[in-house]
Short mmCIF file of N, CA, C and O in Angstrom, two decimals:
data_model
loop_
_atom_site.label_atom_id
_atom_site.label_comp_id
_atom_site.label_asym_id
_atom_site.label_seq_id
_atom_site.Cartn_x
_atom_site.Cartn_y
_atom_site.Cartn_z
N UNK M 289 -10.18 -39.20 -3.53
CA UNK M 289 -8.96 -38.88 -4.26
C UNK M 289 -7.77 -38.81 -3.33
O UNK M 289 -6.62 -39.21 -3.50
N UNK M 290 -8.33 -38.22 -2.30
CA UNK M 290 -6.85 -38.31 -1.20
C UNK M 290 -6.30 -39.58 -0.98
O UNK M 290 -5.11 -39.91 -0.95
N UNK M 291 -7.52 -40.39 -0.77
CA UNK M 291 -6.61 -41.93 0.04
C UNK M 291 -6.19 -41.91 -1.57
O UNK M 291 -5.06 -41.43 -1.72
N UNK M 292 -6.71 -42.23 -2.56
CA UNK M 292 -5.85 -42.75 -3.92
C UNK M 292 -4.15 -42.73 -3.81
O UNK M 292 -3.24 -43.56 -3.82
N UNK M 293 -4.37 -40.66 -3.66
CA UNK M 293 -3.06 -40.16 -4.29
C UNK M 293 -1.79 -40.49 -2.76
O UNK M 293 -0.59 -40.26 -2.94
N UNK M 294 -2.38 -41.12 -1.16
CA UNK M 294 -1.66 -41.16 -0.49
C UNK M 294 -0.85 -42.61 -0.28
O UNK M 294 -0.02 -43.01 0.53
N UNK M 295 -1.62 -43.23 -1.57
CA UNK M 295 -0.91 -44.95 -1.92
C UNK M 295 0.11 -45.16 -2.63
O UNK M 295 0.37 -44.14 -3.26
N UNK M 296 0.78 -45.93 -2.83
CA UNK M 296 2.16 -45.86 -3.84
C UNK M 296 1.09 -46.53 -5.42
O UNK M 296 0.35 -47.50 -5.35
N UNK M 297 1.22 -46.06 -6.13
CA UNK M 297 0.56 -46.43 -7.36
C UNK M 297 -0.60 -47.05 -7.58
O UNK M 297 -0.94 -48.17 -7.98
N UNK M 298 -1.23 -45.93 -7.19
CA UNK M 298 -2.70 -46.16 -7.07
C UNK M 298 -3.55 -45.20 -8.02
O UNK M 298 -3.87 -44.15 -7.47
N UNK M 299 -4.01 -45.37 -9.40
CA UNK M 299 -4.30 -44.02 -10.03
C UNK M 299 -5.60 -43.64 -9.88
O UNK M 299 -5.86 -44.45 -8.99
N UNK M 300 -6.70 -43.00 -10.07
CA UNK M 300 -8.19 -43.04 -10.26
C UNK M 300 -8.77 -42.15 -11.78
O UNK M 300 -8.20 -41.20 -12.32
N UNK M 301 -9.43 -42.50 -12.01
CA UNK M 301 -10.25 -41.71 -13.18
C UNK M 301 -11.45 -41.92 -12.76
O UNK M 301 -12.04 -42.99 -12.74
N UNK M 302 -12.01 -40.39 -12.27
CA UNK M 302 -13.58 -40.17 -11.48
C UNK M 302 -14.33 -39.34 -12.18
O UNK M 302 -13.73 -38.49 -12.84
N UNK M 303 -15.41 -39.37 -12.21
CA UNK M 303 -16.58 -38.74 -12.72
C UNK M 303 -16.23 -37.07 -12.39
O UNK M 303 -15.76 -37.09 -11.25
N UNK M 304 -16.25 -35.89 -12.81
CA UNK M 304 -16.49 -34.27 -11.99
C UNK M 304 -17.78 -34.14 -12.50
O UNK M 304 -18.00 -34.60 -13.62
N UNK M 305 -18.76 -33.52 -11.79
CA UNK M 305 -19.55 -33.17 -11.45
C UNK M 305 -19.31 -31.73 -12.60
O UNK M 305 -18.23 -31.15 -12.70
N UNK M 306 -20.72 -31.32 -13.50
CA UNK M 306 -20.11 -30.05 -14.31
C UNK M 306 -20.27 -28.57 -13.33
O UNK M 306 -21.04 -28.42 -12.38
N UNK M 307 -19.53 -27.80 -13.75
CA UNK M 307 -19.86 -26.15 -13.03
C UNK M 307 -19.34 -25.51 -14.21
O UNK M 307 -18.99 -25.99 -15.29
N UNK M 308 -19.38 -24.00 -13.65
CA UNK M 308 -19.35 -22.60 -14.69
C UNK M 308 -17.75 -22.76 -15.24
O UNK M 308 -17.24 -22.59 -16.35
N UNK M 309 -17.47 -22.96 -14.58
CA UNK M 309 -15.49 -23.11 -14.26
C UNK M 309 -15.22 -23.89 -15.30
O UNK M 309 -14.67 -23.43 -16.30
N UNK M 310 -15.52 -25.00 -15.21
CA UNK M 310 -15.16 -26.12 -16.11
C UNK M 310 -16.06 -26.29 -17.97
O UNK M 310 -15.48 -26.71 -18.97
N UNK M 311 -17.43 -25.84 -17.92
CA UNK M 311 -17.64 -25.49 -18.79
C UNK M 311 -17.35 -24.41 -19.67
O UNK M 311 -17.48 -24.38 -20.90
N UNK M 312 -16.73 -23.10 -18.51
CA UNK M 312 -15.87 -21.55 -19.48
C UNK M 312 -14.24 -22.66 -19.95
O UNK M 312 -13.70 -22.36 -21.01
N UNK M 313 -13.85 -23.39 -19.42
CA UNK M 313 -12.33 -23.91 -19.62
C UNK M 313 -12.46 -25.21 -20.86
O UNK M 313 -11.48 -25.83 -21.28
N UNK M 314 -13.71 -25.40 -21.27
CA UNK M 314 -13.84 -26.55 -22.04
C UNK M 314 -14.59 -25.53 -23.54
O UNK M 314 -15.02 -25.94 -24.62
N UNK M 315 -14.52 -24.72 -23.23
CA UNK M 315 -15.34 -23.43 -24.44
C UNK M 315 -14.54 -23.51 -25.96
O UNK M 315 -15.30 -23.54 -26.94
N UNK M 316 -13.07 -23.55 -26.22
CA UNK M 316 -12.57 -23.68 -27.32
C UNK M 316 -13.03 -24.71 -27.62
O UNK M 316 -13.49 -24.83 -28.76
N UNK M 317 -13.06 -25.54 -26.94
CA UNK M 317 -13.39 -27.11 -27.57
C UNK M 317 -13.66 -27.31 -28.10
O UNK M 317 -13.26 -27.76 -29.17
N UNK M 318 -15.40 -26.88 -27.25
CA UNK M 318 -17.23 -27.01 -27.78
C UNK M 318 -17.36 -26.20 -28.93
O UNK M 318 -18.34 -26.20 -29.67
N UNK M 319 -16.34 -25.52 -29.04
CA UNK M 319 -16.52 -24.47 -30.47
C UNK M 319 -16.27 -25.30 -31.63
O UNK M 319 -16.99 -25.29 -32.62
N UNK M 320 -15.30 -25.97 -31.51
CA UNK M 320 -14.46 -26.33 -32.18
C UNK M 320 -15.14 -27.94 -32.25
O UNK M 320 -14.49 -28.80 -32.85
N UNK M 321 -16.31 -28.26 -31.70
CA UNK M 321 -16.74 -29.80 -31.70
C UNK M 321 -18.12 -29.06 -32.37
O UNK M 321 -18.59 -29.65 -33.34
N UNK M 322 -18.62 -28.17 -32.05
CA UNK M 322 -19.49 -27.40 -32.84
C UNK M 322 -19.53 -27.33 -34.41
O UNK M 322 -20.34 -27.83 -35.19
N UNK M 323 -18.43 -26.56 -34.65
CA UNK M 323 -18.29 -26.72 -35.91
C UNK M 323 -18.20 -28.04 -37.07
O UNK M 323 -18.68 -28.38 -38.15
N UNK M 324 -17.06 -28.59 -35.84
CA UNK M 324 -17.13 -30.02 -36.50
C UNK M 324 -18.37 -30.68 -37.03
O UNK M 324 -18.62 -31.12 -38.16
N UNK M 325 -19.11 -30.62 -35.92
CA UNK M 325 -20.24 -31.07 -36.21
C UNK M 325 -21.63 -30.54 -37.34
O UNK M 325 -22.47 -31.20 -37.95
N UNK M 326 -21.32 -28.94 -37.25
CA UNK M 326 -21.87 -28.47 -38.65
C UNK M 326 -21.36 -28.96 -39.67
O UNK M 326 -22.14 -28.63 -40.57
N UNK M 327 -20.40 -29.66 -40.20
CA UNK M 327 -19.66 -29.94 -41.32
C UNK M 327 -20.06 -31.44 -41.55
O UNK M 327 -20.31 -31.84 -42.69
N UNK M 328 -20.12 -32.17 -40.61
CA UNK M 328 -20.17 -33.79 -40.68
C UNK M 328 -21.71 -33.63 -40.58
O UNK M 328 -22.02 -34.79 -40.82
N UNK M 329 -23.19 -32.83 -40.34
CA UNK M 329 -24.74 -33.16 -39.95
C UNK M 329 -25.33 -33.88 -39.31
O UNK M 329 -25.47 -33.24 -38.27
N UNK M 330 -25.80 -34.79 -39.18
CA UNK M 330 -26.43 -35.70 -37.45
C UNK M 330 -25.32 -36.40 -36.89
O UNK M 330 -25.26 -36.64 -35.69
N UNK M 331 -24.18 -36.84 -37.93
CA UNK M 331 -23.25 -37.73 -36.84
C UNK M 331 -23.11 -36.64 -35.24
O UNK M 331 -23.18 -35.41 -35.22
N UNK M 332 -22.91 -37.49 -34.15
CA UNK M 332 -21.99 -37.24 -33.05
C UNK M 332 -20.31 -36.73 -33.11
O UNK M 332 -19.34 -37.38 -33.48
N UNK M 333 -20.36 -35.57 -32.70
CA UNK M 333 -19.20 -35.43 -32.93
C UNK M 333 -17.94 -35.07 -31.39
O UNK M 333 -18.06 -34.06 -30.70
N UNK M 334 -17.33 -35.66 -31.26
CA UNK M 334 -16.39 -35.71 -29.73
C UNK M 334 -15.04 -35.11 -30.07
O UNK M 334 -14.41 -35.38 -31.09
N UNK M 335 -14.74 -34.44 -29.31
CA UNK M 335 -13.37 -33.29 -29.28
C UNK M 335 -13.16 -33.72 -27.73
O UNK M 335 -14.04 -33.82 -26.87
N UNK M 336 -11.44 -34.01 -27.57
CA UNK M 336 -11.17 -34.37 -25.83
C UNK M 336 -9.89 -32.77 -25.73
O UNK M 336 -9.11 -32.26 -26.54
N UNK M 337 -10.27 -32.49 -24.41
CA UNK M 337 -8.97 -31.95 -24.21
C UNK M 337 -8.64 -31.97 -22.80
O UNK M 337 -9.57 -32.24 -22.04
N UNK M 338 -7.45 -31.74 -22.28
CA UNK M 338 -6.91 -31.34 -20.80
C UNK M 338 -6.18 -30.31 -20.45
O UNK M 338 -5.46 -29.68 -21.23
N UNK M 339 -6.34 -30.04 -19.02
CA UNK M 339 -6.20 -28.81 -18.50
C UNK M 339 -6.19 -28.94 -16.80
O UNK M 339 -6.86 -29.78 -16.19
N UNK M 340 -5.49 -28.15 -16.31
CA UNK M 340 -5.02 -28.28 -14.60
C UNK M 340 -6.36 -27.78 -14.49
O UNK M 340 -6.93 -27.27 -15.46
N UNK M 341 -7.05 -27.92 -13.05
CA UNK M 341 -7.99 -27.51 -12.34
C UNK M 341 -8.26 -27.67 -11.05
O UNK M 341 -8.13 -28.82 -10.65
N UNK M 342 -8.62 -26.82 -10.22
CA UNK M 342 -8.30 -26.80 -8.76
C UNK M 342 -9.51 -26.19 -8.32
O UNK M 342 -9.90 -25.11 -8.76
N UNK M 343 -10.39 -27.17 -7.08
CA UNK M 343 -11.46 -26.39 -6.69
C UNK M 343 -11.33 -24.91 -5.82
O UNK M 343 -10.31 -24.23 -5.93
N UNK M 344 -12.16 -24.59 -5.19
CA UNK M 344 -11.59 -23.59 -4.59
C UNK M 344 -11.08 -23.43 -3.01
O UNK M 344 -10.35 -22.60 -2.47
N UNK M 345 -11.90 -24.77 -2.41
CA UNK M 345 -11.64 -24.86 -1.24
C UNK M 345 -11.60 -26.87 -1.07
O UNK M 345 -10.76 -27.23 -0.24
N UNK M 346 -12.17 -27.71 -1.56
CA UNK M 346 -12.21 -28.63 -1.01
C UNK M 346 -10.44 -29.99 -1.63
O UNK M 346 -9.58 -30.75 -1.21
N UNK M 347 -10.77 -29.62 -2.31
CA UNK M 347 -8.77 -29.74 -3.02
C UNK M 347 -8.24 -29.16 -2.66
O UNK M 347 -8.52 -27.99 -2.37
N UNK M 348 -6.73 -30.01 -2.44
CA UNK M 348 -5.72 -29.69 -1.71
C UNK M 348 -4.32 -29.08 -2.83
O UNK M 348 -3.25 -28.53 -2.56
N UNK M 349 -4.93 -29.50 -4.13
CA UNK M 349 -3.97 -29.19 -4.99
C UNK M 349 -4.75 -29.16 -6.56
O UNK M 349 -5.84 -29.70 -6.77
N UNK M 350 -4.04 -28.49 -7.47
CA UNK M 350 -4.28 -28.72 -8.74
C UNK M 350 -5.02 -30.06 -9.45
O UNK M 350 -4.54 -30.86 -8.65
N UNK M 351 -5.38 -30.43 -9.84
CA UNK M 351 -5.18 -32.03 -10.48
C UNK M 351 -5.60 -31.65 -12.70
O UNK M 351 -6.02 -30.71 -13.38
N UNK M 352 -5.19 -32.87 -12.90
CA UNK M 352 -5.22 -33.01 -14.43
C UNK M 352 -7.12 -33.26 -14.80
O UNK M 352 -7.64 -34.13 -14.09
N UNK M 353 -7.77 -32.79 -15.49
CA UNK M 353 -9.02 -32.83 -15.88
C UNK M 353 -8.82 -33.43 -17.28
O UNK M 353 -7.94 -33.04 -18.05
N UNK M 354 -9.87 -34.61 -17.61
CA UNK M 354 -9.86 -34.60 -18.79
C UNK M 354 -11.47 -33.98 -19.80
O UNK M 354 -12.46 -34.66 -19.56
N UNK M 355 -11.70 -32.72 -20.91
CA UNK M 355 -13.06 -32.86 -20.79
C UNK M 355 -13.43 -33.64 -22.24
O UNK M 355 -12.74 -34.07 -23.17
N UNK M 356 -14.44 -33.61 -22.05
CA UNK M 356 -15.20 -34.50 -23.49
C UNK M 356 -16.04 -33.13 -23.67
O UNK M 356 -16.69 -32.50 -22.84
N UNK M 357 -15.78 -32.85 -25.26
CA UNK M 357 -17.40 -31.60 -25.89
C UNK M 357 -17.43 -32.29 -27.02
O UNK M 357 -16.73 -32.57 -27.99
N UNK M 358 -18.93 -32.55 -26.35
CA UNK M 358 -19.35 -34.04 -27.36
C UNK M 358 -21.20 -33.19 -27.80
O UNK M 358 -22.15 -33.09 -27.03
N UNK M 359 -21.13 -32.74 -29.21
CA UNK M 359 -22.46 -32.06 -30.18
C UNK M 359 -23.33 -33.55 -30.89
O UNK M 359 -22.85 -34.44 -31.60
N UNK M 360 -24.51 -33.41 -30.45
CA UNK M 360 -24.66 -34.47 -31.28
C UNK M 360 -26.64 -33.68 -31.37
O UNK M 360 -27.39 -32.96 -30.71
N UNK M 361 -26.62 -34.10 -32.05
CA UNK M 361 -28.46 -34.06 -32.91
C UNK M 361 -29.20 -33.80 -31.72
O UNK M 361 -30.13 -33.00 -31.75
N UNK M 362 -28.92 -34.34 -30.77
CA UNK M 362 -30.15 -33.67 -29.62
C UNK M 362 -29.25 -32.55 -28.52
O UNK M 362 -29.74 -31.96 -27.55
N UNK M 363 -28.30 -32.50 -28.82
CA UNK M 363 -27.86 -31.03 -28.37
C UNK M 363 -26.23 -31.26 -27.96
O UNK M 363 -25.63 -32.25 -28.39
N UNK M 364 -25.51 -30.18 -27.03
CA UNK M 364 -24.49 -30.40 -26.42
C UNK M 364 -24.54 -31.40 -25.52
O UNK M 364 -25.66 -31.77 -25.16
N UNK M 365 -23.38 -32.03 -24.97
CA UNK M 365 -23.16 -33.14 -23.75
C UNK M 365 -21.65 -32.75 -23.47
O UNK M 365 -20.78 -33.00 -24.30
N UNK M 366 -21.34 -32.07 -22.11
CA UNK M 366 -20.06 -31.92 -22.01
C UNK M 366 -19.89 -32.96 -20.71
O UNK M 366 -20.82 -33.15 -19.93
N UNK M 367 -18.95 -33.44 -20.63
CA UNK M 367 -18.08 -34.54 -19.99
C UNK M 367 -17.08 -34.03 -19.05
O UNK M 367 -16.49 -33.02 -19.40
N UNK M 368 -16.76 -34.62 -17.79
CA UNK M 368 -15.31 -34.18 -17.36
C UNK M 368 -14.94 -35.43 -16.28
O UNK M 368 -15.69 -35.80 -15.37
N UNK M 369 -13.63 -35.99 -16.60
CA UNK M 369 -13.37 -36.63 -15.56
C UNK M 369 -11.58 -35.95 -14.60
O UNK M 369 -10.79 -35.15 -15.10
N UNK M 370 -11.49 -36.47 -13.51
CA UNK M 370 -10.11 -35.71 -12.95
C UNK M 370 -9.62 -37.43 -13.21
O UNK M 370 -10.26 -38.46 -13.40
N UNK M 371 -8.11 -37.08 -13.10
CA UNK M 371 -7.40 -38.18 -13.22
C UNK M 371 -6.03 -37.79 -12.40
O UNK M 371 -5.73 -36.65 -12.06
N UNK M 372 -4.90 -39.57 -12.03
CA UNK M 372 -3.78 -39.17 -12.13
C UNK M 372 -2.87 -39.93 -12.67
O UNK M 372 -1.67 -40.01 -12.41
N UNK M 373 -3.67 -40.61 -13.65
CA UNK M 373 -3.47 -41.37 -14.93
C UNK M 373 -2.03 -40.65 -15.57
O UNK M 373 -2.05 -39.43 -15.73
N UNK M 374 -1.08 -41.25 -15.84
CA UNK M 374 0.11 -40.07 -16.81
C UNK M 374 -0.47 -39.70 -17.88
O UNK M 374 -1.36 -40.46 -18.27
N UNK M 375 -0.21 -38.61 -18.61
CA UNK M 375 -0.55 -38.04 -19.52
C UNK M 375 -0.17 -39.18 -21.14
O UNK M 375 0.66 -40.08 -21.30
N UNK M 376 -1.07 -38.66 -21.97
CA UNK M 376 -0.06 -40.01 -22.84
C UNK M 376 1.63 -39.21 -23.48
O UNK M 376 1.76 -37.99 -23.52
N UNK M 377 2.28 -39.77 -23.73
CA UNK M 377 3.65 -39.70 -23.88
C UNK M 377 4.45 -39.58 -23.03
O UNK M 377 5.67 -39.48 -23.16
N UNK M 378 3.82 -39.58 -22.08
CA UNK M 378 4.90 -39.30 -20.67
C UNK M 378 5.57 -40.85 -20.61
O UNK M 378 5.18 -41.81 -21.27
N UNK M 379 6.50 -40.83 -19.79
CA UNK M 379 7.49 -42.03 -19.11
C UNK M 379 6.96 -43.25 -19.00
O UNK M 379 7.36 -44.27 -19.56
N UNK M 380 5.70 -43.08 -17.98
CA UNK M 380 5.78 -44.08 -16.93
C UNK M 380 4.34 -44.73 -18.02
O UNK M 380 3.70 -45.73 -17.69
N UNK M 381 4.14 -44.14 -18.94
CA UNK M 381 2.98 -44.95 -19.71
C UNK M 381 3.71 -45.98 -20.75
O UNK M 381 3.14 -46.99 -21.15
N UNK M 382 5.44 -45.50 -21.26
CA UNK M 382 5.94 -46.21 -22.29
C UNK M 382 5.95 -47.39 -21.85
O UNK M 382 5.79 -47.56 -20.64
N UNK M 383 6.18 -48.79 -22.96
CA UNK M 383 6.34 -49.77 -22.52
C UNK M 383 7.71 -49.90 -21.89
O UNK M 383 7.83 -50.25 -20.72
N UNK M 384 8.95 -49.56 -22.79
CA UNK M 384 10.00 -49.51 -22.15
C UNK M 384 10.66 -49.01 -21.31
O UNK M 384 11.89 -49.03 -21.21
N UNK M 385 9.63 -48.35 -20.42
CA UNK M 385 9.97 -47.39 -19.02
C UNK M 385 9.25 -48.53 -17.63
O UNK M 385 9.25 -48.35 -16.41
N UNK M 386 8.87 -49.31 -18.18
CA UNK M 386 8.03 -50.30 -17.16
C UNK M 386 9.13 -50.83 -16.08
O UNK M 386 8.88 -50.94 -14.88
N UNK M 387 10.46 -51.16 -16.71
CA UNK M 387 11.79 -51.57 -15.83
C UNK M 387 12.68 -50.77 -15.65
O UNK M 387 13.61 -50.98 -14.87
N UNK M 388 12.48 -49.28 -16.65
CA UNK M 388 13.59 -48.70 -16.19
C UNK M 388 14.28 -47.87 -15.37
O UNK M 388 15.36 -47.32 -15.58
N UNK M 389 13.32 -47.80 -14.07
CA UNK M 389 13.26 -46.97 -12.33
C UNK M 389 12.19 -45.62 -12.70
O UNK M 389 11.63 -45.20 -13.72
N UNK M 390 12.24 -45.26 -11.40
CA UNK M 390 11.38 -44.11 -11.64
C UNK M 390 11.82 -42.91 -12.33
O UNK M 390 12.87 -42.28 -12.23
N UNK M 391 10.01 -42.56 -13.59
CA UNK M 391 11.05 -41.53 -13.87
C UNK M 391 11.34 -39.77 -13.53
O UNK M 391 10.74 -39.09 -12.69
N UNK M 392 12.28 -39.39 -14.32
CA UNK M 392 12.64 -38.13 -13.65
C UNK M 392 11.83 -37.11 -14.05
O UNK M 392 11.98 -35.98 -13.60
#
């Protein structure tokens, strides 16, 4: 992630590894993909959300997490990738921000 973020436009979307941290921060979710999923019965059901997250020692900074709480018939599956992908609606994802300098 370092060499990524020390390139001029270079983004990554990587696998995280799960822990306690990230599964207590993905908890509304899974509730909330839970239920879903009581209501809909064997379908799969996927809820995404994001949230800052910072290890405790081997990161140098915050970064954007994206998680997946994904219920399906043979149990929970929670997901997480880090990114530095723009968020969607931001600037630099519009089409018409592609020429129009960097933005602020």
């Amino acid at each position: 992630m370092a060499w990524c973020e020390s390139q001029s436009q270079v983004y990554y979307c990587l696998g995280l590894a799960k822990n306690s941290v990230l599964i207590e921060k993905l908890g509304p979710t899974m509730a909330q993909a839970r239920a879903r999923h009581c209501l809909t019965g064997p379908a799969s059901v996927r809820v995404f959300t994001e949230f800052e997250y910072r290890t405790l020692d081997s990161w140098s900074c915050s970064r954007r997490v994206i998680g997946k709480a994904e219920v399906m018939a043979e149990g929970e599956n929670p997901r997480f990738v880090v990114t530095n992908l723009p968020a969607k609606g931001s600037r630099a994802r519009r089409p018409d921000a592609l020429h129009a300098g960097p933005a602020l």
